[in-house]
């Protein structure tokens, strides 16, 4: 694996991909505006990467960052449904215009392949389960629209300019280094940090809402496989998930068991723009580029909670 650019490298997913790339011997460049990412996430690898504190919306910066790059892993985004509901215009810049800038810079620089963090939010609340790639999208939140529109730009850049692009639709990714501190943070990161601190978590809805919670190792593996494969992936969309559905109440119970939390959980009304159920059919990625679930939900929770405990100790 030659030279790779990771956008959003100081984020939870970007920093995990950067680590894996380094382990494979790649030369890694990373760009991040530190808006939602944190330098702490790349502290341990900063000396091994060409880190640029820049914004993907700065065309000169992203153009320069793509020079001499073989693969772009485009993870930079404001990855929050409620944040996009609150600020559709402000999130459209990083989430959609930023993607266009990355594609344009990659095309001009002659990048081999662009891997894109797409979102399962694109499926909306179509009751069909599991969600498969041939389904008609039905985005609900501005975030889902932005991420889906990005996919269309990718497909367009493949068709029109011949740039190889692959959209990986992530389903609720969790793991070490995910930021638990904002009201927009992923539910597992919030549950874990709250329960470890002895605070009462909140479930929005009645607890039956379900998600295909996917441990970060699966996402990293999917990215590397999709980058390296010689199968015809250009211009296509693939689910990246586990194919298993866990309800919020089950997730709460499991985090409670592992953390030893003894309290209760609050129930609050469902959030605007939320979808009720989400679970993926992952056979397309399995069949096309050999994707496998390398770490299941239970293992992922154990790892994440162990990491959070240590991070708290050293905080
Ligand atoms: C998540 C991702 C999004 C991704 C999408 C793909 C995050 C922050 N968002 O959105 O980037 O594209 O999956 O499927 O990772 N909830 C609670 N209590 C809380 C927080 C949330 O009950 O304290 C509920 C929410 O209302 C929702 C569910 O948990 O019903 C999941 O929420 P969240 O983790 O924010 O993820 P998604 O909205 O599914």
mmCIF file of C-alpha atoms and ligand atoms in Angstrom:
data_model
loop_
_atom_site.group_PDB
_atom_site.id
_atom_site.type_symbol
_atom_site.label_atom_id
_atom_site.label_comp_id
_atom_site.label_asym_id
_atom_site.label_seq_id
_atom_site.Cartn_x
_atom_site.Cartn_y
_atom_site.Cartn_z
ATOM 1 C CA UNK A 1 0.000 0.000 0.000
ATOM 2 C CA UNK A 2 1.769 3.119 -1.200
ATOM 3 C CA UNK A 3 0.836 6.636 -0.067
ATOM 4 C CA UNK A 4 -2.509 7.314 1.569
ATOM 5 C CA UNK A 5 -4.348 10.466 2.600
ATOM 6 C CA UNK A 6 -6.827 10.195 5.446
ATOM 7 C CA UNK A 7 -9.253 13.102 5.782
ATOM 8 C CA UNK A 8 -10.590 13.497 9.307
ATOM 9 C CA UNK A 9 -7.429 11.764 10.531
ATOM 10 C CA UNK A 10 -7.858 13.077 14.093
ATOM 11 C CA UNK A 11 -11.344 11.613 14.306
ATOM 12 C CA UNK A 12 -12.284 8.275 15.783
ATOM 13 C CA UNK A 13 -12.565 6.435 12.460
ATOM 14 C CA UNK A 14 -9.851 8.341 10.575
ATOM 15 C CA UNK A 15 -7.271 7.802 13.313
ATOM 16 C CA UNK A 16 -8.076 4.072 13.391
ATOM 17 C CA UNK A 17 -7.623 3.766 9.618
ATOM 18 C CA UNK A 18 -4.345 5.717 9.832
ATOM 19 C CA UNK A 19 -3.006 3.285 12.452
ATOM 20 C CA UNK A 20 -3.868 0.295 10.280
ATOM 21 C CA UNK A 21 -2.264 1.904 7.223
ATOM 22 C CA UNK A 22 0.935 2.533 9.163
ATOM 23 C CA UNK A 23 0.924 -1.076 10.343
ATOM 24 C CA UNK A 24 0.746 -2.136 6.681
ATOM 25 C CA UNK A 25 3.782 -0.010 5.872
ATOM 26 C CA UNK A 26 1.955 2.758 4.020
ATOM 27 C CA UNK A 27 3.136 6.337 3.932
ATOM 28 C CA UNK A 28 0.341 8.254 5.631
ATOM 29 C CA UNK A 29 -0.716 11.866 5.287
ATOM 30 C CA UNK A 30 -3.613 13.177 7.325
ATOM 31 C CA UNK A 31 -5.738 16.290 7.251
ATOM 32 C CA UNK A 32 -8.072 17.494 9.993
ATOM 33 C CA UNK A 33 -9.478 20.864 11.043
ATOM 34 C CA UNK A 34 -9.878 19.567 14.631
ATOM 35 C CA UNK A 35 -13.514 20.636 14.635
ATOM 36 C CA UNK A 36 -14.808 17.294 15.912
ATOM 37 C CA UNK A 37 -11.501 15.408 15.875
ATOM 38 C CA UNK A 38 -8.859 15.644 18.568
ATOM 39 C CA UNK A 39 -5.063 15.671 18.559
ATOM 40 C CA UNK A 40 -5.170 13.165 21.405
ATOM 41 C CA UNK A 41 -6.432 10.576 18.900
ATOM 42 C CA UNK A 42 -3.227 10.827 16.855
ATOM 43 C CA UNK A 43 -0.808 11.647 19.648
ATOM 44 C CA UNK A 44 0.828 8.206 19.418
ATOM 45 C CA UNK A 45 1.225 8.266 15.623
ATOM 46 C CA UNK A 46 1.743 11.971 14.923
ATOM 47 C CA UNK A 47 5.486 11.589 14.399
ATOM 48 C CA UNK A 48 4.884 8.845 11.822
ATOM 49 C CA UNK A 49 2.415 10.742 9.661
ATOM 50 C CA UNK A 50 2.424 13.964 7.664
ATOM 51 C CA UNK A 51 -0.284 15.690 9.692
ATOM 52 C CA UNK A 52 -1.838 18.859 8.317
ATOM 53 C CA UNK A 53 -4.080 21.001 10.469
ATOM 54 C CA UNK A 54 -6.223 22.069 7.528
ATOM 55 C CA UNK A 55 -9.823 22.116 6.406
ATOM 56 C CA UNK A 56 -11.131 20.067 3.468
ATOM 57 C CA UNK A 57 -13.138 23.174 2.557
ATOM 58 C CA UNK A 58 -9.854 24.982 1.906
ATOM 59 C CA UNK A 59 -9.377 24.075 -1.751
ATOM 60 C CA UNK A 60 -5.679 24.944 -1.827
ATOM 61 C CA UNK A 61 -5.040 22.793 1.249
ATOM 62 C CA UNK A 62 -6.916 19.751 -0.003
ATOM 63 C CA UNK A 63 -5.371 20.089 -3.467
ATOM 64 C CA UNK A 64 -1.924 20.118 -1.896
ATOM 65 C CA UNK A 65 -2.795 17.217 0.441
ATOM 66 C CA UNK A 66 -3.747 14.997 -2.532
ATOM 67 C CA UNK A 67 -0.429 15.484 -4.358
ATOM 68 C CA UNK A 68 1.470 12.208 -4.767
ATOM 69 C CA UNK A 69 -1.280 10.198 -3.076
ATOM 70 C CA UNK A 70 -2.470 6.765 -4.258
ATOM 71 C CA UNK A 71 -5.461 6.260 -1.961
ATOM 72 C CA UNK A 72 -7.733 8.735 -0.212
ATOM 73 C CA UNK A 73 -9.765 7.595 2.792
ATOM 74 C CA UNK A 74 -12.351 10.350 3.131
ATOM 75 C CA UNK A 75 -13.586 10.204 6.719
ATOM 76 C CA UNK A 76 -13.888 13.929 7.507
ATOM 77 C CA UNK A 77 -17.472 14.883 8.349
ATOM 78 C CA UNK A 78 -19.783 16.197 11.023
ATOM 79 C CA UNK A 79 -21.271 12.774 11.687
ATOM 80 C CA UNK A 80 -24.430 13.618 13.520
ATOM 81 C CA UNK A 81 -28.101 13.360 12.624
ATOM 82 C CA UNK A 82 -29.344 15.832 15.306
ATOM 83 C CA UNK A 83 -26.561 18.332 14.574
ATOM 84 C CA UNK A 84 -27.643 18.362 10.908
ATOM 85 C CA UNK A 85 -31.273 18.865 11.915
ATOM 86 C CA UNK A 86 -30.227 21.846 14.010
ATOM 87 C CA UNK A 87 -27.854 23.294 11.406
ATOM 88 C CA UNK A 88 -28.537 21.944 7.891
ATOM 89 C CA UNK A 89 -26.565 24.670 6.120
ATOM 90 C CA UNK A 90 -23.552 24.602 8.438
ATOM 91 C CA UNK A 91 -23.234 20.806 8.157
ATOM 92 C CA UNK A 92 -23.742 20.764 4.389
ATOM 93 C CA UNK A 93 -20.355 22.424 3.858
ATOM 94 C CA UNK A 94 -18.130 19.816 5.516
ATOM 95 C CA UNK A 95 -20.387 16.858 4.699
ATOM 96 C CA UNK A 96 -21.177 17.527 1.046
ATOM 97 C CA UNK A 97 -19.184 20.439 -0.400
ATOM 98 C CA UNK A 98 -16.117 19.069 1.386
ATOM 99 C CA UNK A 99 -16.630 15.721 -0.330
ATOM 100 C CA UNK A 100 -16.801 17.451 -3.707
ATOM 101 C CA UNK A 101 -13.568 19.303 -2.961
ATOM 102 C CA UNK A 102 -11.859 16.044 -1.978
ATOM 103 C CA UNK A 103 -13.023 14.367 -5.192
ATOM 104 C CA UNK A 104 -11.928 17.260 -7.348
ATOM 105 C CA UNK A 105 -8.512 17.412 -5.688
ATOM 106 C CA UNK A 106 -8.138 13.620 -6.016
ATOM 107 C CA UNK A 107 -9.075 13.700 -9.691
ATOM 108 C CA UNK A 108 -6.603 16.470 -10.466
ATOM 109 C CA UNK A 109 -3.830 14.711 -8.540
ATOM 110 C CA UNK A 110 -4.396 11.393 -10.348
ATOM 111 C CA UNK A 111 -5.303 9.479 -7.164
ATOM 112 C CA UNK A 112 -5.918 5.740 -7.796
ATOM 113 C CA UNK A 113 -8.933 5.260 -5.568
ATOM 114 C CA UNK A 114 -11.094 7.225 -3.138
ATOM 115 C CA UNK A 115 -12.798 5.387 -0.270
ATOM 116 C CA UNK A 116 -15.715 7.310 1.241
ATOM 117 C CA UNK A 117 -17.399 7.109 4.627
ATOM 118 C CA UNK A 118 -21.007 6.866 3.466
ATOM 119 C CA UNK A 119 -23.862 6.321 5.883
ATOM 120 C CA UNK A 120 -26.610 3.793 6.425
ATOM 121 C CA UNK A 121 -28.738 6.830 7.245
ATOM 122 C CA UNK A 122 -29.285 6.932 3.449
ATOM 123 C CA UNK A 123 -31.812 4.077 3.785
ATOM 124 C CA UNK A 124 -34.132 6.111 5.999
ATOM 125 C CA UNK A 125 -37.004 4.293 7.678
ATOM 126 C CA UNK A 126 -37.970 1.934 4.884
ATOM 127 C CA UNK A 127 -39.384 -0.998 6.920
ATOM 128 C CA UNK A 128 -37.512 -3.546 4.774
ATOM 129 C CA UNK A 129 -34.896 -5.307 6.881
ATOM 130 C CA UNK A 130 -32.095 -6.020 6.445
ATOM 131 C CA UNK A 131 -31.132 -3.026 4.305
ATOM 132 C CA UNK A 132 -29.409 -3.933 1.057
ATOM 133 C CA UNK A 133 -27.685 -1.739 -1.473
ATOM 134 C CA UNK A 134 -30.255 -2.248 -4.241
ATOM 135 C CA UNK A 135 -32.978 -0.593 -2.141
ATOM 136 C CA UNK A 136 -34.153 2.852 -3.109
ATOM 137 C CA UNK A 137 -32.655 5.334 -0.629
ATOM 138 C CA UNK A 138 -35.011 7.381 1.528
ATOM 139 C CA UNK A 139 -32.928 9.866 3.510
ATOM 140 C CA UNK A 140 -34.791 11.625 6.323
ATOM 141 C CA UNK A 141 -32.323 13.957 8.049
ATOM 142 C CA UNK A 142 -30.198 16.612 6.331
ATOM 143 C CA UNK A 143 -27.203 14.487 7.388
ATOM 144 C CA UNK A 144 -28.561 11.498 5.454
ATOM 145 C CA UNK A 145 -29.179 13.697 2.402
ATOM 146 C CA UNK A 146 -25.653 15.120 2.578
ATOM 147 C CA UNK A 147 -24.039 11.698 2.875
ATOM 148 C CA UNK A 148 -26.196 10.233 0.092
ATOM 149 C CA UNK A 149 -25.521 13.194 -2.204
ATOM 150 C CA UNK A 150 -21.812 12.557 -1.598
ATOM 151 C CA UNK A 151 -22.278 8.998 -2.869
ATOM 152 C CA UNK A 152 -23.802 10.344 -6.059
ATOM 153 C CA UNK A 153 -20.834 12.663 -6.523
ATOM 154 C CA UNK A 154 -18.529 9.655 -6.136
ATOM 155 C CA UNK A 155 -20.432 7.677 -8.756
ATOM 156 C CA UNK A 156 -20.380 10.706 -11.032
ATOM 157 C CA UNK A 157 -16.614 11.118 -10.677
ATOM 158 C CA UNK A 158 -16.175 7.471 -11.632
ATOM 159 C CA UNK A 159 -18.494 7.700 -14.634
ATOM 160 C CA UNK A 160 -17.483 11.113 -15.897
ATOM 161 C CA UNK A 161 -13.794 11.338 -15.000
ATOM 162 C CA UNK A 162 -12.774 7.704 -14.505
ATOM 163 C CA UNK A 163 -11.689 8.306 -10.891
ATOM 164 C CA UNK A 164 -12.104 5.052 -8.929
ATOM 165 C CA UNK A 165 -14.398 5.664 -5.973
ATOM 166 C CA UNK A 166 -15.973 3.339 -3.424
ATOM 167 C CA UNK A 167 -18.728 4.329 -0.991
ATOM 168 C CA UNK A 168 -18.811 2.315 2.222
ATOM 169 C CA UNK A 169 -22.100 2.729 4.051
ATOM 170 C CA UNK A 170 -21.178 2.543 7.707
ATOM 171 C CA UNK A 171 -23.732 1.291 10.215
ATOM 172 C CA UNK A 172 -23.308 2.736 13.742
ATOM 173 C CA UNK A 173 -19.598 2.403 14.277
ATOM 174 C CA UNK A 174 -18.205 2.259 17.804
ATOM 175 C CA UNK A 175 -14.898 1.632 19.512
ATOM 176 C CA UNK A 176 -11.946 3.208 21.322
ATOM 177 C CA UNK A 177 -11.367 6.946 20.747
ATOM 178 C CA UNK A 178 -14.995 7.700 19.886
ATOM 179 C CA UNK A 179 -15.830 11.009 21.559
ATOM 180 C CA UNK A 180 -18.493 10.529 24.241
ATOM 181 C CA UNK A 181 -18.613 14.126 25.389
ATOM 182 C CA UNK A 182 -21.216 15.768 23.186
ATOM 183 C CA UNK A 183 -24.973 15.374 23.091
ATOM 184 C CA UNK A 184 -24.396 14.337 19.460
ATOM 185 C CA UNK A 185 -21.996 11.526 20.298
ATOM 186 C CA UNK A 186 -22.808 7.938 19.375
ATOM 187 C CA UNK A 187 -25.093 6.194 21.814
ATOM 188 C CA UNK A 188 -22.632 3.481 22.910
ATOM 189 C CA UNK A 189 -19.854 5.993 23.607
ATOM 190 C CA UNK A 190 -22.337 7.969 25.706
ATOM 191 C CA UNK A 191 -23.699 4.955 27.569
ATOM 192 C CA UNK A 192 -20.201 3.704 28.385
ATOM 193 C CA UNK A 193 -18.808 7.006 29.628
ATOM 194 C CA UNK A 194 -21.957 7.789 31.602
ATOM 195 C CA UNK A 195 -22.188 4.385 33.253
ATOM 196 C CA UNK A 196 -18.484 4.320 34.088
ATOM 197 C CA UNK A 197 -18.980 7.693 35.780
ATOM 198 C CA UNK A 198 -22.048 6.425 37.644
ATOM 199 C CA UNK A 199 -24.362 8.780 35.712
ATOM 200 C CA UNK A 200 -27.791 7.728 34.485
ATOM 201 C CA UNK A 201 -27.933 7.306 30.690
ATOM 202 C CA UNK A 202 -30.964 8.242 28.609
ATOM 203 C CA UNK A 203 -32.683 6.154 25.959
ATOM 204 C CA UNK A 204 -34.602 8.201 23.402
ATOM 205 C CA UNK A 205 -37.749 6.184 22.699
ATOM 206 C CA UNK A 206 -38.990 3.039 24.434
ATOM 207 C CA UNK A 207 -35.747 1.096 24.081
ATOM 208 C CA UNK A 208 -36.886 -1.075 21.162
ATOM 209 C CA UNK A 209 -35.066 1.108 18.609
ATOM 210 C CA UNK A 210 -32.370 -1.075 17.081
ATOM 211 C CA UNK A 211 -29.055 -0.621 15.314
ATOM 212 C CA UNK A 212 -26.426 -2.757 13.618
ATOM 213 C CA UNK A 213 -23.669 -1.672 16.014
ATOM 214 C CA UNK A 214 -20.370 -2.266 14.223
ATOM 215 C CA UNK A 215 -17.027 -2.410 15.968
ATOM 216 C CA UNK A 216 -14.320 -0.224 14.433
ATOM 217 C CA UNK A 217 -12.030 -3.140 13.459
ATOM 218 C CA UNK A 218 -14.618 -4.205 10.877
ATOM 219 C CA UNK A 219 -14.623 -0.758 9.297
ATOM 220 C CA UNK A 220 -10.855 -0.568 9.153
ATOM 221 C CA UNK A 221 -10.705 -3.996 7.559
ATOM 222 C CA UNK A 222 -13.420 -3.089 5.015
ATOM 223 C CA UNK A 223 -11.505 0.039 4.006
ATOM 224 C CA UNK A 224 -8.233 -1.804 3.452
ATOM 225 C CA UNK A 225 -9.933 -4.604 1.517
ATOM 226 C CA UNK A 226 -11.889 -2.182 -0.670
ATOM 227 C CA UNK A 227 -8.747 -0.159 -1.368
ATOM 228 C CA UNK A 228 -6.679 -3.159 -2.402
ATOM 229 C CA UNK A 229 -9.186 -5.314 -4.248
ATOM 230 C CA UNK A 230 -8.949 -5.851 -7.979
ATOM 231 C CA UNK A 231 -12.670 -6.681 -8.106
ATOM 232 C CA UNK A 232 -14.904 -4.170 -9.921
ATOM 233 C CA UNK A 233 -15.779 -1.843 -7.047
ATOM 234 C CA UNK A 234 -15.431 1.563 -8.720
ATOM 235 C CA UNK A 235 -18.522 3.734 -8.543
ATOM 236 C CA UNK A 236 -20.271 1.273 -6.234
ATOM 237 C CA UNK A 237 -21.816 1.340 -2.767
ATOM 238 C CA UNK A 238 -21.312 -1.322 -0.075
ATOM 239 C CA UNK A 239 -22.783 -1.827 3.389
ATOM 240 C CA UNK A 240 -20.231 -2.148 6.168
ATOM 241 C CA UNK A 241 -21.830 -3.657 9.261
ATOM 242 C CA UNK A 242 -22.295 -6.949 11.089
ATOM 243 C CA UNK A 243 -25.727 -8.058 9.881
ATOM 244 C CA UNK A 244 -26.974 -8.297 13.461
ATOM 245 C CA UNK A 245 -29.446 -5.989 15.198
ATOM 246 C CA UNK A 246 -29.219 -4.917 18.844
ATOM 247 C CA UNK A 247 -31.885 -2.830 20.591
ATOM 248 C CA UNK A 248 -30.975 0.168 22.753
ATOM 249 C CA UNK A 249 -32.277 -1.688 25.783
ATOM 250 C CA UNK A 250 -30.102 -4.729 25.012
ATOM 251 C CA UNK A 251 -27.131 -2.415 24.491
ATOM 252 C CA UNK A 252 -27.829 -0.745 27.835
ATOM 253 C CA UNK A 253 -28.038 -4.133 29.585
ATOM 254 C CA UNK A 254 -24.781 -5.322 28.040
ATOM 255 C CA UNK A 255 -22.863 -2.143 28.942
ATOM 256 C CA UNK A 256 -24.366 -2.351 32.430
ATOM 257 C CA UNK A 257 -23.161 -5.936 32.830
ATOM 258 C CA UNK A 258 -19.606 -5.210 31.672
ATOM 259 C CA UNK A 259 -19.165 -1.930 33.544
ATOM 260 C CA UNK A 260 -20.849 -3.162 36.726
ATOM 261 C CA UNK A 261 -23.161 -0.108 36.711
ATOM 262 C CA UNK A 262 -25.897 -0.514 39.287
ATOM 263 C CA UNK A 263 -28.226 2.364 38.362
ATOM 264 C CA UNK A 264 -31.219 2.702 36.051
ATOM 265 C CA UNK A 265 -31.875 4.322 32.666
ATOM 266 C CA UNK A 266 -34.040 7.337 31.820
ATOM 267 C CA UNK A 267 -36.538 7.132 28.974
ATOM 268 C CA UNK A 268 -37.104 10.280 26.895
ATOM 269 C CA UNK A 269 -39.076 11.009 23.682
ATOM 270 C CA UNK A 270 -37.585 9.857 20.380
ATOM 271 C CA UNK A 271 -35.243 12.291 18.635
ATOM 272 C CA UNK A 272 -36.363 14.187 15.541
ATOM 273 C CA UNK A 273 -34.958 12.615 12.352
ATOM 274 C CA UNK A 274 -34.104 9.288 14.009
ATOM 275 C CA UNK A 275 -34.891 6.052 12.246
ATOM 276 C CA UNK A 276 -36.428 3.160 14.176
ATOM 277 C CA UNK A 277 -34.554 0.074 13.005
ATOM 278 C CA UNK A 278 -31.360 -0.472 11.122
ATOM 279 C CA UNK A 279 -29.576 -3.678 10.200
ATOM 280 C CA UNK A 280 -27.538 -4.505 7.127
ATOM 281 C CA UNK A 281 -27.326 -7.236 4.581
ATOM 282 C CA UNK A 282 -23.545 -7.471 4.181
ATOM 283 C CA UNK A 283 -23.371 -10.079 1.430
ATOM 284 C CA UNK A 284 -22.395 -7.660 -1.342
ATOM 285 C CA UNK A 285 -19.184 -6.597 0.434
ATOM 286 C CA UNK A 286 -18.526 -10.228 1.434
ATOM 287 C CA UNK A 287 -18.909 -11.512 -2.103
ATOM 288 C CA UNK A 288 -17.249 -8.628 -3.923
ATOM 289 C CA UNK A 289 -14.123 -7.934 -1.900
ATOM 290 C CA UNK A 290 -14.028 -10.606 0.805
ATOM 291 C CA UNK A 291 -15.314 -8.488 3.689
ATOM 292 C CA UNK A 292 -15.744 -10.439 6.937
ATOM 293 C CA UNK A 293 -16.979 -9.518 10.389
ATOM 294 C CA UNK A 294 -13.675 -9.684 12.250
ATOM 295 C CA UNK A 295 -15.040 -8.510 15.613
ATOM 296 C CA UNK A 296 -18.589 -8.939 16.933
ATOM 297 C CA UNK A 297 -20.660 -6.683 19.204
ATOM 298 C CA UNK A 298 -19.779 -8.404 22.498
ATOM 299 C CA UNK A 299 -16.035 -8.390 21.778
ATOM 300 C CA UNK A 300 -16.219 -4.772 20.598
ATOM 301 C CA UNK A 301 -17.977 -3.642 23.770
ATOM 302 C CA UNK A 302 -15.405 -5.395 25.970
ATOM 303 C CA UNK A 303 -12.576 -3.713 24.071
ATOM 304 C CA UNK A 304 -14.206 -0.298 24.090
ATOM 305 C CA UNK A 305 -15.059 -0.386 27.777
ATOM 306 C CA UNK A 306 -11.554 -1.573 28.671
ATOM 307 C CA UNK A 307 -10.108 1.307 26.657
ATOM 308 C CA UNK A 308 -12.469 3.870 28.218
ATOM 309 C CA UNK A 309 -11.526 2.719 31.710
ATOM 310 C CA UNK A 310 -7.851 3.222 30.924
ATOM 311 C CA UNK A 311 -8.465 6.564 29.197
ATOM 312 C CA UNK A 312 -10.361 7.739 32.289
ATOM 313 C CA UNK A 313 -7.542 6.634 34.537
ATOM 314 C CA UNK A 314 -5.031 8.659 32.524
ATOM 315 C CA UNK A 315 -7.319 11.650 31.868
HETATM 316 C C1 LIG B 1 -25.151 6.972 13.636
HETATM 317 C C2 LIG B 1 -23.954 7.846 13.403
HETATM 318 C C3 LIG B 1 -24.005 8.437 12.048
HETATM 319 C C4 LIG B 1 -24.077 7.299 11.070
HETATM 320 C C5 LIG B 1 -25.300 6.469 11.359
HETATM 321 C C6 LIG B 1 -25.310 5.284 10.456
HETATM 322 C C7 LIG B 1 -22.989 8.743 15.441
HETATM 323 C C8 LIG B 1 -22.929 9.885 16.377
HETATM 324 N N1 LIG B 1 -23.876 8.878 14.424
HETATM 325 O O1 LIG B 1 -26.370 7.719 13.648
HETATM 326 O O2 LIG B 1 -22.857 9.174 11.781
HETATM 327 O O3 LIG B 1 -24.129 7.775 9.781
HETATM 328 O O4 LIG B 1 -25.224 5.988 12.669
HETATM 329 O O5 LIG B 1 -26.319 4.413 10.802
HETATM 330 O O6 LIG B 1 -22.274 7.771 15.559
HETATM 331 N N2 LIG B 1 -29.664 7.583 21.604
HETATM 332 C C9 LIG B 1 -30.086 7.352 22.908
HETATM 333 N N3 LIG B 1 -29.389 7.924 23.911
HETATM 334 C C10 LIG B 1 -28.296 8.723 23.729
HETATM 335 C C11 LIG B 1 -27.867 8.955 22.397
HETATM 336 C C12 LIG B 1 -28.579 8.372 21.354
HETATM 337 O O7 LIG B 1 -31.076 6.650 23.122
HETATM 338 O O8 LIG B 1 -27.718 9.199 24.708
HETATM 339 C C13 LIG B 1 -30.418 6.933 20.516
HETATM 340 C C14 LIG B 1 -30.748 7.831 19.345
HETATM 341 O O9 LIG B 1 -31.900 8.598 19.560
HETATM 342 C C15 LIG B 1 -30.909 6.794 18.232
HETATM 343 C C16 LIG B 1 -29.898 5.703 18.609
HETATM 344 O O10 LIG B 1 -29.610 5.899 19.993
HETATM 345 O O11 LIG B 1 -32.196 6.249 18.257
HETATM 346 C C17 LIG B 1 -28.615 5.789 17.852
HETATM 347 O O12 LIG B 1 -28.159 7.141 17.903
HETATM 348 P P1 LIG B 1 -26.692 7.583 17.494
HETATM 349 O O13 LIG B 1 -25.693 6.761 18.212
HETATM 350 O O14 LIG B 1 -26.616 9.066 17.595
HETATM 351 O O15 LIG B 1 -26.587 7.078 15.991
HETATM 352 P P2 LIG B 1 -27.501 7.312 14.694
HETATM 353 O O16 LIG B 1 -28.399 8.474 14.822
HETATM 354 O O17 LIG B 1 -28.087 5.992 14.353
#
